[in-house]
XYZ file of C-alpha atoms in Angstrom:
310
model
C -22.973 -9.663 24.314
C -22.674 -6.044 25.425
C -20.190 -3.850 23.637
C -17.224 -1.546 24.199
C -17.206 2.246 24.416
C -13.958 4.115 23.829
C -13.560 7.764 24.816
C -10.332 9.186 23.484
C -8.175 10.900 20.928
C -8.255 10.606 17.154
C -5.299 11.860 15.127
C -3.909 11.696 11.638
C -0.463 10.147 11.992
C 2.331 11.560 9.842
C 4.903 8.768 9.758
C 8.553 9.343 8.922
C 10.890 6.370 8.632
C 14.460 7.524 9.141
C 17.899 6.077 9.962
C 18.196 8.654 12.739
C 15.982 11.403 14.109
C 17.531 14.835 13.589
C 18.965 16.572 16.622
C 18.980 20.309 17.395
C 20.120 22.299 14.363
C 20.364 19.190 12.186
C 18.620 18.149 9.000
C 18.444 14.413 8.370
C 17.098 12.587 5.342
C 14.328 10.079 5.923
C 13.560 7.030 3.806
C 9.737 6.931 3.728
C 6.706 9.069 4.565
C 3.050 8.125 4.940
C -0.154 9.395 6.506
C -2.381 6.984 8.398
C -5.288 7.274 10.868
C -4.226 7.053 14.501
C -4.763 8.443 17.982
C -5.056 6.225 21.019
C -8.842 6.316 21.100
C -9.158 5.559 17.410
C -6.514 2.837 17.461
C -8.022 1.086 20.472
C -11.521 1.242 19.008
C -10.343 -0.329 15.742
C -8.425 -3.039 17.625
C -11.508 -3.966 19.659
C -13.818 -3.827 16.630
C -11.644 -6.155 14.568
C -11.396 -8.695 17.361
C -15.100 -8.589 18.228
C -15.833 -8.802 14.494
C -19.465 -7.725 14.704
C -20.333 -9.842 17.749
C -20.762 -6.647 19.780
C -20.641 -2.939 18.996
C -17.557 -0.801 19.508
C -18.497 2.867 19.804
C -15.983 5.708 19.748
C -16.697 9.023 21.475
C -14.301 11.649 20.140
C -13.878 14.974 18.373
C -12.200 15.673 15.038
C -11.663 18.912 13.144
C -13.891 20.286 10.444
C -11.231 19.554 7.849
C -10.154 16.960 5.307
C -8.333 14.942 7.961
C -11.508 14.848 10.066
C -13.570 13.473 7.188
C -10.932 10.863 6.398
C -10.581 9.795 10.042
C -14.334 9.206 10.422
C -14.477 7.307 7.130
C -11.577 5.024 8.048
C -13.018 4.280 11.480
C -16.409 3.388 10.032
C -14.745 1.167 7.451
C -13.027 -0.737 10.253
C -16.358 -1.480 11.922
C -16.340 1.259 14.564
C -19.610 3.052 15.333
C -18.838 6.743 14.651
C -22.105 8.545 15.371
C -20.420 10.114 18.420
C -17.257 11.169 16.567
C -18.194 14.848 16.301
C -16.693 17.319 13.815
C -15.591 20.648 15.334
C -15.672 23.379 12.643
C -13.535 25.690 14.782
C -10.576 23.341 15.228
C -8.084 21.349 13.225
C -7.966 17.603 13.619
C -5.275 16.241 15.891
C -2.034 15.114 14.283
C 0.955 13.099 15.465
C 4.356 13.147 13.793
C 5.915 9.716 14.312
C 9.579 8.977 13.674
C 10.484 5.304 13.225
C 14.087 4.096 13.304
C 15.450 0.967 11.584
C 14.849 -1.186 14.691
C 11.134 -0.342 14.612
C 11.260 1.888 17.703
C 9.261 5.099 17.463
C 9.107 8.583 18.947
C 6.021 10.764 18.717
C 5.273 14.473 18.746
C 1.534 15.198 18.842
C -0.600 18.312 18.402
C -3.998 17.335 19.745
C -6.148 19.974 18.033
C -9.855 19.104 18.274
C -9.114 16.393 20.840
C -8.216 19.082 23.370
C -11.668 20.671 22.903
C -13.612 17.626 24.087
C -16.094 18.752 26.730
C -19.453 17.999 28.321
C -20.959 17.018 24.974
C -18.565 14.051 24.843
C -19.488 13.152 28.429
C -23.163 13.172 27.420
C -22.402 11.073 24.333
C -20.503 8.579 26.462
C -23.443 8.282 28.829
C -25.756 7.403 25.942
C -23.291 4.943 24.423
C -22.760 3.192 27.758
C -26.397 2.088 27.928
C -25.457 -1.051 25.995
C -21.792 -1.497 26.908
C -19.873 -3.840 29.173
C -16.534 -2.005 28.990
C -15.375 1.615 28.880
C -11.838 2.284 27.669
C -10.260 5.717 28.218
C -6.807 7.283 27.915
C -5.318 10.721 28.602
C -5.230 12.344 25.158
C -8.443 14.309 25.791
C -9.081 16.642 28.754
C -8.873 14.616 31.948
C -12.171 15.924 33.289
C -13.931 14.382 30.275
C -12.319 10.994 30.876
C -13.032 11.319 34.615
C -16.746 11.995 34.113
C -17.010 9.188 31.571
C -15.410 6.776 34.042
C -17.860 7.816 36.740
C -20.781 7.290 34.361
C -19.474 3.852 33.413
C -19.081 2.768 37.021
C -22.644 3.913 37.724
C -23.834 1.917 34.703
C -22.039 -1.231 35.871
C -19.459 -1.254 33.067
C -15.823 -2.256 33.620
C -13.524 0.767 33.301
C -10.069 0.387 31.721
C -7.742 3.391 32.028
C -4.681 3.547 29.812
C -2.737 6.376 31.530
C -1.097 7.623 28.347
C 0.288 10.065 27.631
C 1.629 10.668 31.119
C 0.303 13.789 32.821
C 2.107 15.748 35.514
C -1.014 16.007 37.660
C -4.148 13.869 37.883
C -7.441 14.927 39.488
C -8.079 13.596 42.972
C -9.854 10.262 42.716
C -8.957 9.779 39.044
C -7.176 6.434 39.398
C -9.775 5.185 41.879
C -12.413 5.520 39.147
C -10.709 2.824 37.060
C -11.283 -0.885 37.561
C -8.203 -1.792 35.506
C -5.119 0.408 35.044
C -2.782 -0.442 32.129
C 0.426 1.645 32.165
C 3.478 0.661 30.172
C 6.801 0.636 31.977
C 7.434 4.357 31.390
C 3.978 5.450 32.530
C 4.197 3.166 35.559
C 7.511 4.792 36.429
C 5.997 8.259 36.100
C 3.081 7.319 38.333
C 5.199 5.573 40.966
C 8.319 7.702 41.023
C 10.827 4.954 40.254
C 12.194 3.284 37.138
C 10.400 0.199 35.857
C 12.571 -2.077 33.724
C 11.738 -5.701 34.490
C 9.256 -8.080 36.103
C 10.383 -7.308 39.660
C 10.038 -3.540 39.300
C 6.794 -3.975 37.357
C 5.391 -6.033 40.234
C 6.409 -3.350 42.732
C 4.789 -0.650 40.597
C 1.623 -2.672 40.081
C 1.244 -3.262 43.816
C 1.794 0.404 44.608
C -0.711 1.508 41.973
C -3.277 -1.065 43.017
C -3.139 0.350 46.520
C -4.351 3.646 45.038
C -7.691 2.118 44.074
C -7.915 0.062 40.854
C -8.968 -3.556 41.333
C -6.347 -4.672 38.802
C -3.131 -3.198 37.424
C -1.414 -4.469 34.281
C 2.079 -3.103 33.596
C 3.088 -3.821 30.020
C 6.776 -4.426 29.320
C 6.809 -4.702 25.504
C 8.453 -7.959 24.422
C 9.167 -8.871 28.073
C 5.453 -9.442 28.748
C 2.856 -7.911 31.036
C 2.738 -7.992 34.824
C -0.798 -8.625 36.102
C -1.701 -7.749 39.682
C -5.264 -8.419 40.913
C -7.162 -10.472 43.467
C -5.632 -13.945 43.331
C -3.281 -13.002 40.480
C 0.301 -11.778 40.693
C 2.264 -12.951 37.697
C 3.996 -12.127 34.449
C 2.135 -13.045 31.277
C 4.601 -13.746 28.468
C 3.966 -12.444 24.962
C 4.526 -14.323 21.704
C 7.918 -13.802 20.088
C 7.688 -11.890 16.803
C 9.961 -9.942 14.476
C 8.979 -6.269 14.887
C 8.514 -3.960 11.942
C 7.146 -0.947 13.854
C 6.009 -0.565 17.436
C 3.460 2.158 16.638
C 0.093 1.185 18.130
C 1.282 -1.879 20.047
C -0.015 -0.599 23.382
C -3.287 0.419 21.773
C -3.666 -3.050 20.264
C -3.121 -4.519 23.734
C -5.759 -2.303 25.324
C -8.272 -2.845 22.543
C -7.728 -6.590 22.758
C -8.086 -6.539 26.537
C -11.382 -4.657 26.242
C -12.651 -7.029 23.552
C -11.745 -10.035 25.660
C -13.567 -8.696 28.694
C -16.611 -7.814 26.582
C -16.732 -11.454 25.487
C -16.884 -12.546 29.127
C -13.303 -13.821 29.417
C -11.591 -13.713 32.790
C -8.785 -11.206 33.331
C -5.850 -13.465 32.420
C -7.567 -14.770 29.291
C -8.376 -11.198 28.240
C -4.751 -10.187 28.864
C -3.634 -12.962 26.514
C -5.972 -11.620 23.824
C -4.428 -8.177 24.316
C -0.884 -9.568 24.256
C -1.557 -11.467 21.028
C -3.077 -8.356 19.434
C -0.062 -6.273 20.442
C 2.390 -8.862 19.128
C 0.630 -9.065 15.776
C 0.407 -5.288 15.507
C 4.184 -4.781 15.619
C 4.754 -7.178 12.709
C 3.298 -4.677 10.215
C 3.586 -0.936 9.587
C 1.006 1.667 10.502
C -1.415 2.133 13.368
C -5.083 1.372 12.747
C -4.370 -0.653 9.621
C -1.928 -2.767 11.654
C -4.608 -3.957 14.070
C -5.132 -7.719 13.664
C -8.296 -9.609 12.828
C -10.294 -11.892 15.106
C -8.986 -15.011 13.327
C -5.351 -13.908 13.597
C -5.657 -13.206 17.312
C -7.499 -16.435 18.101
C -4.923 -18.437 16.145
C -1.972 -16.839 17.968
C -3.611 -17.262 21.380
C -4.130 -20.960 20.658
C -0.506 -21.353 19.511
C 1.158 -19.305 22.266
C -0.739 -20.485 25.341
């Protein structure tokens, strides 16, 4: 089985649980604070590694700062089974951080300072090319410079790997041909709305967005709708995939769990719908526990939920 390569951001998450996020000029008291490894690239790599469970390698290509956070981030990733030889330390930058506010319903808002992530460059493109020699899937997002993700996608397509693009965070402008370089595009409802220019709230609008985005080049578009499911649009497939019903604790990392699970499913040779179910189960399990990387579920948990839910 060939593995998964993830090119993306790695952050230390600073999590604040609070009854209400402070507004302009306000000071509000929170109820809990914690630090935990995060970043979309790191989260997705851990999700895929836990689901593949040693059956195939998951390699992360990223950049951290030459600081205590950078050392801790690399250590945590390695402990989760992620290959970190291409997670480079940048002595001239601070590691990326994200301040995450979580309200009592489990909803979150995030303010990130990307630090070393923003300094990814041709060395990460070169690292990705090496890592892709034994990979079936490349997973990228938009937390690192877009030209790095773009070149990595091109290298993956040339190597015959399936390219998954999670277009998060949303960017005002994308390079020409960027979306065309992805085989599978996985926006959530907000990102789909940003890309399409209209609000996405339900299955009907998700289908419209997926069809519009698929016309721009990707072979498949999956619009995730949180607890409402995921709309899948591809050759011979145009349908909503339901997600298991769970009681959420925190929604941090749910989309990353979905993408990591999707990549792991495809690396195992599953068809698109079966891989989407793996991603949906991973996302559902992730929201039942606090944190980001530590909330990513195990292979056994995901397989059990898939068997129960579908």
